[in-house]
Short mmCIF file of C-alpha atoms and ligand atoms in Angstrom, two decimals:
data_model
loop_
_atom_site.label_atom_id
_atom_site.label_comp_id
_atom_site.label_asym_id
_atom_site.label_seq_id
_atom_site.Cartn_x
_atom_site.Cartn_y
_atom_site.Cartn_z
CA UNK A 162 86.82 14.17 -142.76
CA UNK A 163 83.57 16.38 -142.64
CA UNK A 164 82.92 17.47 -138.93
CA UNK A 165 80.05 19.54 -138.52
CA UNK A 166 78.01 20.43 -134.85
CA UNK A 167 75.68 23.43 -133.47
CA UNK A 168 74.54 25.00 -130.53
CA UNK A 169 71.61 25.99 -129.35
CA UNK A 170 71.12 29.92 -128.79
CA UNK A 171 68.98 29.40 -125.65
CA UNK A 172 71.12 31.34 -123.27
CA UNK A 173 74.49 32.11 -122.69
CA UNK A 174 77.29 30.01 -122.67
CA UNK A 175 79.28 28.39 -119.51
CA UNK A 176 82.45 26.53 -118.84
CA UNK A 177 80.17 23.08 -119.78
CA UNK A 178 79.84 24.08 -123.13
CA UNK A 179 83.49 25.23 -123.57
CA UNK A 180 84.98 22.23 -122.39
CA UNK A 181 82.12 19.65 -123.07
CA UNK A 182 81.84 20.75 -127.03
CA UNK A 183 83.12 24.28 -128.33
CA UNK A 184 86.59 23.54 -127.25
CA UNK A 185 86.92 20.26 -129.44
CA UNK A 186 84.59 22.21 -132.42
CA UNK A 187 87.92 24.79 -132.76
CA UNK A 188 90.67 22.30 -132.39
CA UNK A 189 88.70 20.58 -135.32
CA UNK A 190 89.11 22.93 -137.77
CA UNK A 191 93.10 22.39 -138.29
CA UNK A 192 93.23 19.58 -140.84
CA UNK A 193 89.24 18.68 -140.92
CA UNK A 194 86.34 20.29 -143.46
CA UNK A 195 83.84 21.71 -140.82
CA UNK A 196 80.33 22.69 -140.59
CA UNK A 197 79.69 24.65 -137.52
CA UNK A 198 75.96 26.27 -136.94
CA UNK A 199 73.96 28.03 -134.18
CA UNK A 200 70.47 25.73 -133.78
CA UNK A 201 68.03 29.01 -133.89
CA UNK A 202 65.10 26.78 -135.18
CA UNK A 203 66.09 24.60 -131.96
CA UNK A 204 66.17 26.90 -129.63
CA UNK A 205 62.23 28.23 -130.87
CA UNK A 206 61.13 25.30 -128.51
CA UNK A 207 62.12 26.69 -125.57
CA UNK A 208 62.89 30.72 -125.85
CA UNK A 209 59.67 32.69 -126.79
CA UNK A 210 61.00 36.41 -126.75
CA UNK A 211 61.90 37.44 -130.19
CA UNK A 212 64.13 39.81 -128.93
CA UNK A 213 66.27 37.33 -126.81
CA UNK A 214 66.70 34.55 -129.01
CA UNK A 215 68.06 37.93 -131.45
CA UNK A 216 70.81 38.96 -128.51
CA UNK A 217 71.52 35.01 -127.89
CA UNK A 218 72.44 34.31 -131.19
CA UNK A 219 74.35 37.04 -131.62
CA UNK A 220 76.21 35.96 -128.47
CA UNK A 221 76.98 32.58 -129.79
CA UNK A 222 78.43 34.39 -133.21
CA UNK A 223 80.50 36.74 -130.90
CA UNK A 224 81.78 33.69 -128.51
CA UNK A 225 82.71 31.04 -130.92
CA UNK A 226 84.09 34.00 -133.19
CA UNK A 227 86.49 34.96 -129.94
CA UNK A 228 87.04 31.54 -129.16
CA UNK A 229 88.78 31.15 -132.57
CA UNK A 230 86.34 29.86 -134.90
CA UNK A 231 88.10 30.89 -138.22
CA UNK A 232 85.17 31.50 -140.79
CA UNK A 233 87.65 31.26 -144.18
CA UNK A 234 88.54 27.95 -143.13
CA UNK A 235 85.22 26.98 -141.36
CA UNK A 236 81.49 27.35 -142.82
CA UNK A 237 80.04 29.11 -139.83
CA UNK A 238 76.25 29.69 -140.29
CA UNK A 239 72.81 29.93 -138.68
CA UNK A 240 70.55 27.09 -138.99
CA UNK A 241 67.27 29.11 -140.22
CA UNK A 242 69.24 30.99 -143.15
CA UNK A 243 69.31 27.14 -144.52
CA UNK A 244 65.29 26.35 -144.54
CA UNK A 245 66.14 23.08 -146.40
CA UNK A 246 67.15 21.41 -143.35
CA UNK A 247 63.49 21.94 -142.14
CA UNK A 248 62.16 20.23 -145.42
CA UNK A 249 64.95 17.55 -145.25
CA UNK A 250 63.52 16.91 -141.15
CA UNK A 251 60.29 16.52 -142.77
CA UNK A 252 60.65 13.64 -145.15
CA UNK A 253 62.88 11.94 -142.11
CA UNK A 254 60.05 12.07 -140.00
CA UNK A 255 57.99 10.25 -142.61
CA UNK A 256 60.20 7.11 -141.84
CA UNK A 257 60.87 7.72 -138.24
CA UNK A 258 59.47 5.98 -135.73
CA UNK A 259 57.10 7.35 -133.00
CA UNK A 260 58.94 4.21 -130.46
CA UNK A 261 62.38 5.85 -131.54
CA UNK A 262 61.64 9.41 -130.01
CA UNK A 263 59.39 8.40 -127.30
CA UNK A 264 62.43 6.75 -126.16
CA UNK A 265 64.39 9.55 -126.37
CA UNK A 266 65.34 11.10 -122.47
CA UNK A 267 65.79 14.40 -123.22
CA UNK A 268 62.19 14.99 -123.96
CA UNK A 269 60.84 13.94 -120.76
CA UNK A 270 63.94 15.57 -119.24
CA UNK A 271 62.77 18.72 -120.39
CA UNK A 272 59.55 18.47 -119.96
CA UNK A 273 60.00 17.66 -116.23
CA UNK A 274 61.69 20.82 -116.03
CA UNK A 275 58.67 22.55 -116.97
CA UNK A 276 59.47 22.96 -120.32
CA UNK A 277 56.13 23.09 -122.85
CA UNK A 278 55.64 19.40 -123.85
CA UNK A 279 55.55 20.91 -127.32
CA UNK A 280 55.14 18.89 -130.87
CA UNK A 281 58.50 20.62 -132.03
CA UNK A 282 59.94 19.56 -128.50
CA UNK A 283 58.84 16.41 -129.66
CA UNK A 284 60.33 15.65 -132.66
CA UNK A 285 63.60 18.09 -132.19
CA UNK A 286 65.58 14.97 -132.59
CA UNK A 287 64.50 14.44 -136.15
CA UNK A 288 65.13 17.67 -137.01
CA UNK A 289 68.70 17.41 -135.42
CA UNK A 290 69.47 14.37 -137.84
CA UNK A 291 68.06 16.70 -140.39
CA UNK A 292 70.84 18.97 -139.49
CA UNK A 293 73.63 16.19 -139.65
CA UNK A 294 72.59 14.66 -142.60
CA UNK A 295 71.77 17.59 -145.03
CA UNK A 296 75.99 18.10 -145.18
CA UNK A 297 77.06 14.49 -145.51
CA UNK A 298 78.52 15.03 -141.56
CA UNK A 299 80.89 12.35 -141.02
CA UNK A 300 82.01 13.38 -137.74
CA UNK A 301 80.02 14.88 -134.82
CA UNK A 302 81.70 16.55 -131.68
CA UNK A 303 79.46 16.86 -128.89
CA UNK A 304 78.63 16.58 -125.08
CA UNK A 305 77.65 12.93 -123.70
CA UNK A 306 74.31 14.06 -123.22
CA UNK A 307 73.74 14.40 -127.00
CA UNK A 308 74.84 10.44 -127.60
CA UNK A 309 71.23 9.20 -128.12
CA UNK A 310 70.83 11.92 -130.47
CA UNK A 311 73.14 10.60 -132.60
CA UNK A 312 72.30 7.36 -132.70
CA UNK A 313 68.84 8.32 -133.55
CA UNK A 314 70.33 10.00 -136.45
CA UNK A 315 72.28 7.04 -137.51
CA UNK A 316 69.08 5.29 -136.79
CA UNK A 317 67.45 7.09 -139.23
CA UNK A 318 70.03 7.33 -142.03
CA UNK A 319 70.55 3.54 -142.09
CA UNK A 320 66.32 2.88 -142.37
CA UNK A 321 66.40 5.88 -145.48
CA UNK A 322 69.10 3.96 -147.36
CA UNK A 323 67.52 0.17 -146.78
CA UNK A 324 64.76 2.16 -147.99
CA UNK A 325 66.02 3.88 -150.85
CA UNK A 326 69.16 2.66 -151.32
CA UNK A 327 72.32 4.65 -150.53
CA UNK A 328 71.59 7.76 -149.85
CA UNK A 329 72.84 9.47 -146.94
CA UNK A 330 75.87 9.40 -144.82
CA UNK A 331 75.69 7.71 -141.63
CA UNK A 332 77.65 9.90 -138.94
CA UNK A 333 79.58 8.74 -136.10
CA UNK A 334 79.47 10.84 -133.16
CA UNK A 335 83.00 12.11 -131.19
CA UNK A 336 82.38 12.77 -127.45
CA UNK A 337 85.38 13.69 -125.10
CA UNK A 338 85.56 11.24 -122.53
CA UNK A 339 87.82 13.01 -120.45
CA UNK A 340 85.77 16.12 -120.43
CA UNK A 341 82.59 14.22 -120.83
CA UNK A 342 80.43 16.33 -118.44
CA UNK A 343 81.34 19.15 -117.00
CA UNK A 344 79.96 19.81 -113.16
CA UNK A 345 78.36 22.88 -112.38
CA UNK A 346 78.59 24.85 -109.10
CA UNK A 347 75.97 22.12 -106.99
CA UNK A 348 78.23 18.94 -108.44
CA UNK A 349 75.68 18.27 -111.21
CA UNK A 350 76.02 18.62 -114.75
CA UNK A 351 76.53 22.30 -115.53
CA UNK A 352 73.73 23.56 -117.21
CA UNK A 353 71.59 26.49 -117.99
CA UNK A 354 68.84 24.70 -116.75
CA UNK A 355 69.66 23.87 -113.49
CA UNK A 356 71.35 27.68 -112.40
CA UNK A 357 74.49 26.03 -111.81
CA UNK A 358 76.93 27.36 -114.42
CA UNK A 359 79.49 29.92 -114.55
CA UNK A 360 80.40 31.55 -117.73
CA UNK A 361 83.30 32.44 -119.46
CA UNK A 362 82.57 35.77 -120.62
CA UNK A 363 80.28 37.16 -117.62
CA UNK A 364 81.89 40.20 -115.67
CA UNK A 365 84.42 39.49 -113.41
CA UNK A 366 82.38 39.78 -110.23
CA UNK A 367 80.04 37.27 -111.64
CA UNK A 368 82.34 34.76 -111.81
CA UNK A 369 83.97 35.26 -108.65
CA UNK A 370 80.30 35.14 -107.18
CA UNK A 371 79.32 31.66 -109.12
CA UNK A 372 82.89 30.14 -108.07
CA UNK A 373 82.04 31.55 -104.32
CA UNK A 374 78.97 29.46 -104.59
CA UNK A 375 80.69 26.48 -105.36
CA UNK A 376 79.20 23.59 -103.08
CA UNK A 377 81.85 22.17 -100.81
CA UNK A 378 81.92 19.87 -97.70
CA UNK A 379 82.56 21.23 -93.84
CA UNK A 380 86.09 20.08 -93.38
CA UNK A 381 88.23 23.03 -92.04
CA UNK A 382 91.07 24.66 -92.98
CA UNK A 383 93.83 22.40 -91.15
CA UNK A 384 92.67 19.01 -92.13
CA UNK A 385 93.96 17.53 -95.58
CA UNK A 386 91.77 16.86 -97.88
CA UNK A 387 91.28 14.65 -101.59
CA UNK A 388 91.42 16.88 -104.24
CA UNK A 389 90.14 14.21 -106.48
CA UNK A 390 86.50 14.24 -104.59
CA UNK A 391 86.88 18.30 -105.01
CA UNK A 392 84.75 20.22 -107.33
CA UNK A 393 86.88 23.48 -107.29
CA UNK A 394 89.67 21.41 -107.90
CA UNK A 395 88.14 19.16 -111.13
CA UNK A 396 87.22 22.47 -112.41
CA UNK A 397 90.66 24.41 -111.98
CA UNK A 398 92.10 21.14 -113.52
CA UNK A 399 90.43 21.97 -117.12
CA UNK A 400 92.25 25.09 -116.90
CA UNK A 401 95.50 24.63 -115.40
CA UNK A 402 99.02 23.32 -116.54
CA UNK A 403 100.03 20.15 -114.82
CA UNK A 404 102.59 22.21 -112.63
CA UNK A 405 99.68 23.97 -111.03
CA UNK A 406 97.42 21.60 -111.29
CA UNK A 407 99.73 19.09 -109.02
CA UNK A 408 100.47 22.42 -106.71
CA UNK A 409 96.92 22.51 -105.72
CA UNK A 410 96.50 19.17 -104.94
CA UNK A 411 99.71 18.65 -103.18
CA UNK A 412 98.24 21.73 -100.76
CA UNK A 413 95.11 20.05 -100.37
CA UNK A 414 96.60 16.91 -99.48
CA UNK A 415 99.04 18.48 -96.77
CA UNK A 416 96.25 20.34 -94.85
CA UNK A 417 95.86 24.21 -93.86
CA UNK A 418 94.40 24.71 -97.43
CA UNK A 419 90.94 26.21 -97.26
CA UNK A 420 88.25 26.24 -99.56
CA UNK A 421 87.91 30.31 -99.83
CA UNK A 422 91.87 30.17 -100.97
CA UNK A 423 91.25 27.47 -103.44
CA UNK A 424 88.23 29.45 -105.16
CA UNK A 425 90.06 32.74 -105.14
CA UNK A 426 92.52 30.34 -107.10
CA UNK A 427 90.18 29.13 -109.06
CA UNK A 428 88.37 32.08 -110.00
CA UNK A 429 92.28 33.96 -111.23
CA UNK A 430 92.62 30.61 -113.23
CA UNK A 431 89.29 31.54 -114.68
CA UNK A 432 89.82 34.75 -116.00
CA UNK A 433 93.36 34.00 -117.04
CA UNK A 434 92.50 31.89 -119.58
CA UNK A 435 89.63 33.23 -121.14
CA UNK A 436 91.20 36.48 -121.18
CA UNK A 437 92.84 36.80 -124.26
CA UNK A 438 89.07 35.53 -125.85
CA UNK A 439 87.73 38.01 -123.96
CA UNK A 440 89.44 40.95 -125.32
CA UNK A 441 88.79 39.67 -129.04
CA UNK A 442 85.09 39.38 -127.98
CA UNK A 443 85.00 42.94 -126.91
CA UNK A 444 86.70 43.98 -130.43
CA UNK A 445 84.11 41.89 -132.26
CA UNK A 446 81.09 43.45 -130.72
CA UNK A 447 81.31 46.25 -131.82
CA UNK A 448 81.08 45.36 -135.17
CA UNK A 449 77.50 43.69 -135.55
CA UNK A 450 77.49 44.06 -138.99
CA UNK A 451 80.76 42.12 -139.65
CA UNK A 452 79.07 39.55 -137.64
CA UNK A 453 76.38 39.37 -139.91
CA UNK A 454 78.29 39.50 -142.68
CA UNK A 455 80.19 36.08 -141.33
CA UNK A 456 77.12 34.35 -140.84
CA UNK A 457 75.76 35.17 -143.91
CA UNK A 458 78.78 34.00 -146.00
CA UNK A 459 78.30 31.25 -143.78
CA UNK A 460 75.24 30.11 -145.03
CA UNK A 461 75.93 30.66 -148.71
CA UNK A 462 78.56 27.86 -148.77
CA UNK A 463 75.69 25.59 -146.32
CA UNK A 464 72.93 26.12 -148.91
CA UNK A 465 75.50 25.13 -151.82
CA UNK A 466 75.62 21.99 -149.71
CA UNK A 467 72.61 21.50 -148.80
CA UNK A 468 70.59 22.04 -151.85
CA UNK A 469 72.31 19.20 -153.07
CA UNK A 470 71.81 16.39 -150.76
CA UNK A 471 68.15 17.71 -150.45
CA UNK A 472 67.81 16.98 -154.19
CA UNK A 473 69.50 13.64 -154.39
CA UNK A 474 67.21 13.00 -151.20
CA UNK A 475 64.01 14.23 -153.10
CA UNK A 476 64.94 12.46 -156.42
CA UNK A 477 65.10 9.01 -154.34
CA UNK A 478 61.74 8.75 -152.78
CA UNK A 479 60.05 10.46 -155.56
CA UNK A 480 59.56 14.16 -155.04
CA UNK A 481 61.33 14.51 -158.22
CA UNK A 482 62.08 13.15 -161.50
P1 LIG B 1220 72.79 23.36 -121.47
O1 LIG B 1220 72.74 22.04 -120.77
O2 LIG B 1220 73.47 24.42 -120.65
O3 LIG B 1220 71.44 23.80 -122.00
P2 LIG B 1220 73.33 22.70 -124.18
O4 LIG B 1220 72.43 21.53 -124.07
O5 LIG B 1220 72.89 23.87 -124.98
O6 LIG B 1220 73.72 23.17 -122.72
O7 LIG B 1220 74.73 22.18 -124.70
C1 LIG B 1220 75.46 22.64 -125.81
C2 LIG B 1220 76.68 21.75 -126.01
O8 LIG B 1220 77.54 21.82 -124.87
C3 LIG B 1220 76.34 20.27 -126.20
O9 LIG B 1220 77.20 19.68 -127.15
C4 LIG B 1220 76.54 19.70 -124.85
O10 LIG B 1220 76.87 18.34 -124.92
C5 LIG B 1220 77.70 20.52 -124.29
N1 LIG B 1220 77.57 20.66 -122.85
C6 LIG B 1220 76.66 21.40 -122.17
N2 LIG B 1220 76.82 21.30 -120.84
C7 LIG B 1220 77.88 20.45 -120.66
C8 LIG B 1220 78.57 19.94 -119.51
N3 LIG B 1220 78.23 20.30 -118.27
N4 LIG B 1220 79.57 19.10 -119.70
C9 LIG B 1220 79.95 18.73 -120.93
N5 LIG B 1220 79.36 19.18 -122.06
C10 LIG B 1220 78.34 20.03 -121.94
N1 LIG B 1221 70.91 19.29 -129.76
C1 LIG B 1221 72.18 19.96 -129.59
C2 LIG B 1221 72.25 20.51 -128.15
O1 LIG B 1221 71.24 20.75 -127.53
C3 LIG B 1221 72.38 21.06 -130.58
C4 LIG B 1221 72.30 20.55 -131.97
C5 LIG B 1221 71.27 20.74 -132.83
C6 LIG B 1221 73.29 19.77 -132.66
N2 LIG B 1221 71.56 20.15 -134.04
C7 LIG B 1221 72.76 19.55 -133.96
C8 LIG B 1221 74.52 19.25 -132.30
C9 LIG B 1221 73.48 18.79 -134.90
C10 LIG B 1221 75.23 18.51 -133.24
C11 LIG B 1221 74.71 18.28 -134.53
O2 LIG B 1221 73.32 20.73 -127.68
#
């Protein structure tokens, strides 16, 4: 089975991405072919410094890298070192539909959170199927909120082969139910956008900050409480073993369990388990080069690929002999 899936370099990465996507991307890679990439050309539609969108995709290298994304087994690449998929996006969009993106919510999400109602903002889910398609993807591991992206891209793949005849692979997307979203610090979806997140490789006093700022409801100390209905509980329960997982919400339940003992909990759990990444991280940073060197050998097995399909795909509607 092929499994490929990126990630946008548009800031750094939190416990949503971890558990929502990256988490499932790694556990992949033992028995499956996979295609991992960091979406640089996606992340143009929304980061405008040069120099950030530089540092951010280094720091998805450097995370994914600790996180243990093995590049001899995995083809680990950056999306713009593989321009194809941008001429691949443009013959999809020839045969997309303007009704099948203008239905698409994460468009007018963005836009309503003042994000430039951009052309490339636009049409970022053809180029996304673009992505998927150029390496015969059968499988695709993401977040719920990337669902509709997917079935625009299987959308798209089914009206190229009634076009052309069979053509391109049409993906199925994999989304963890169980970890499906993620909340972030105010009980919404942890995201970037919304301030809420708390990352796995920020310095220790950030994290115990973001978990401080946890939302939580006025009950005191002495009265019992549902764990289930607790947000510093749900996230120590991605973490935990189910020893300590049933510890905390056994004290909960019994009363004279406060909320500033559970996030001091929480925040140990934290840093526990992303220790061990966090070390490696530190190792791999300072060696940029040997980064770079990764991602490049990265993208010399994608373009293999990806030249391919792109020619097949050029031969059929008549780009080519
Ligand atoms: P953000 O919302 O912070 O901008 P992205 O959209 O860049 O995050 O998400 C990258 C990947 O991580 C996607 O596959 C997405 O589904 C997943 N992801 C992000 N946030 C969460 C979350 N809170 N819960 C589950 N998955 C998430
Ligand atoms: N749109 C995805 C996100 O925002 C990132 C992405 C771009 C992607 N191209 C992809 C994910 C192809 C899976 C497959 O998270």
């Amino acid at each position: 089975m092929r499994y490929l899936s990126g990630i946008q370099p548009s800031g750094t990465l939190h416990l949503g991405n971890y558990f929502g996507a990256m988490r499932r991307h790694i556990e992949r890679q033992a028995g499956h072919e996979c295609f991992y990439f960091i979406a640089d050309y996606h992340a143009l539609t929304t980061v405008r410094d040069p120099e950030q969108l530089r540092r951010n995709v280094l720091g998805v290298a450097l995370d994914y890298l600790a996180l243990g994304l093995d590049p001899a087994r995995t083809v680990f690449f950056r999306q713009s070192d593989v321009p194809q998929v941008v001429e691949l996006a443009w013959v999809l969009s020839t045969i997309t539909s303007m009704g099948l993106l203008e239905r698409c919510h994460s468009f007018k999400d963005k836009v309503a959170k003042g994000i430039e109602a951009s052309h490339g903002l636009f049409s970022y889910p053809v180029l996304m199927a673009a992505d998927i398609l150029l390496y015969d993807s059968q499988r695709v591991p993401v977040g719920k909120d990337q669902k509709q992206h997917l079935e625009v891209t299987r959308d798209i793949a089914m009206r190229f082969n009634a076009l052309y005849g069979e053509t391109l692979v049409v993906p199925e997307a994999e989304i963890e139910e169980a970890t499906a979203v993620v909340p972030g610090t105010d009980g919404q979806k942890m995201s970037k956008s919304y301030g809420n997140t708390i990352e796995m490789f920020g310095p220790e006093k950030q994290i115990e900050k973001a978990v401080k700022r946890i939302v939580m409801d006025s009950k005191t100390v002495e009265e019992p409480k549902d764990p289930d209905e607790n947000l510093v509980y749900r996230l120590y329960c991605l973490m935990a073993a189910p020893g300590e997982r049933e510890e905390m919400a056994r004290r909960f339940r019994a009363g004279g369990y406060g909320y500033g003992e559970a996030k001091k909990e929480l925040a140990r759990k934290i840093l526990e388990y992303f220790g061990p990444f966090r070390a490696k991280r530190e190792a791999l940073a300072g060696d940029p080069a040997g980064v770079r060197d990764v991602l490049e050998d990265g993208a010399r097995r994608a373009r293999a690929v990806a030249e391919r399909t792109l020619e097949r795909v050029y031969r059929k509607v008549g780009l080519r002999e």
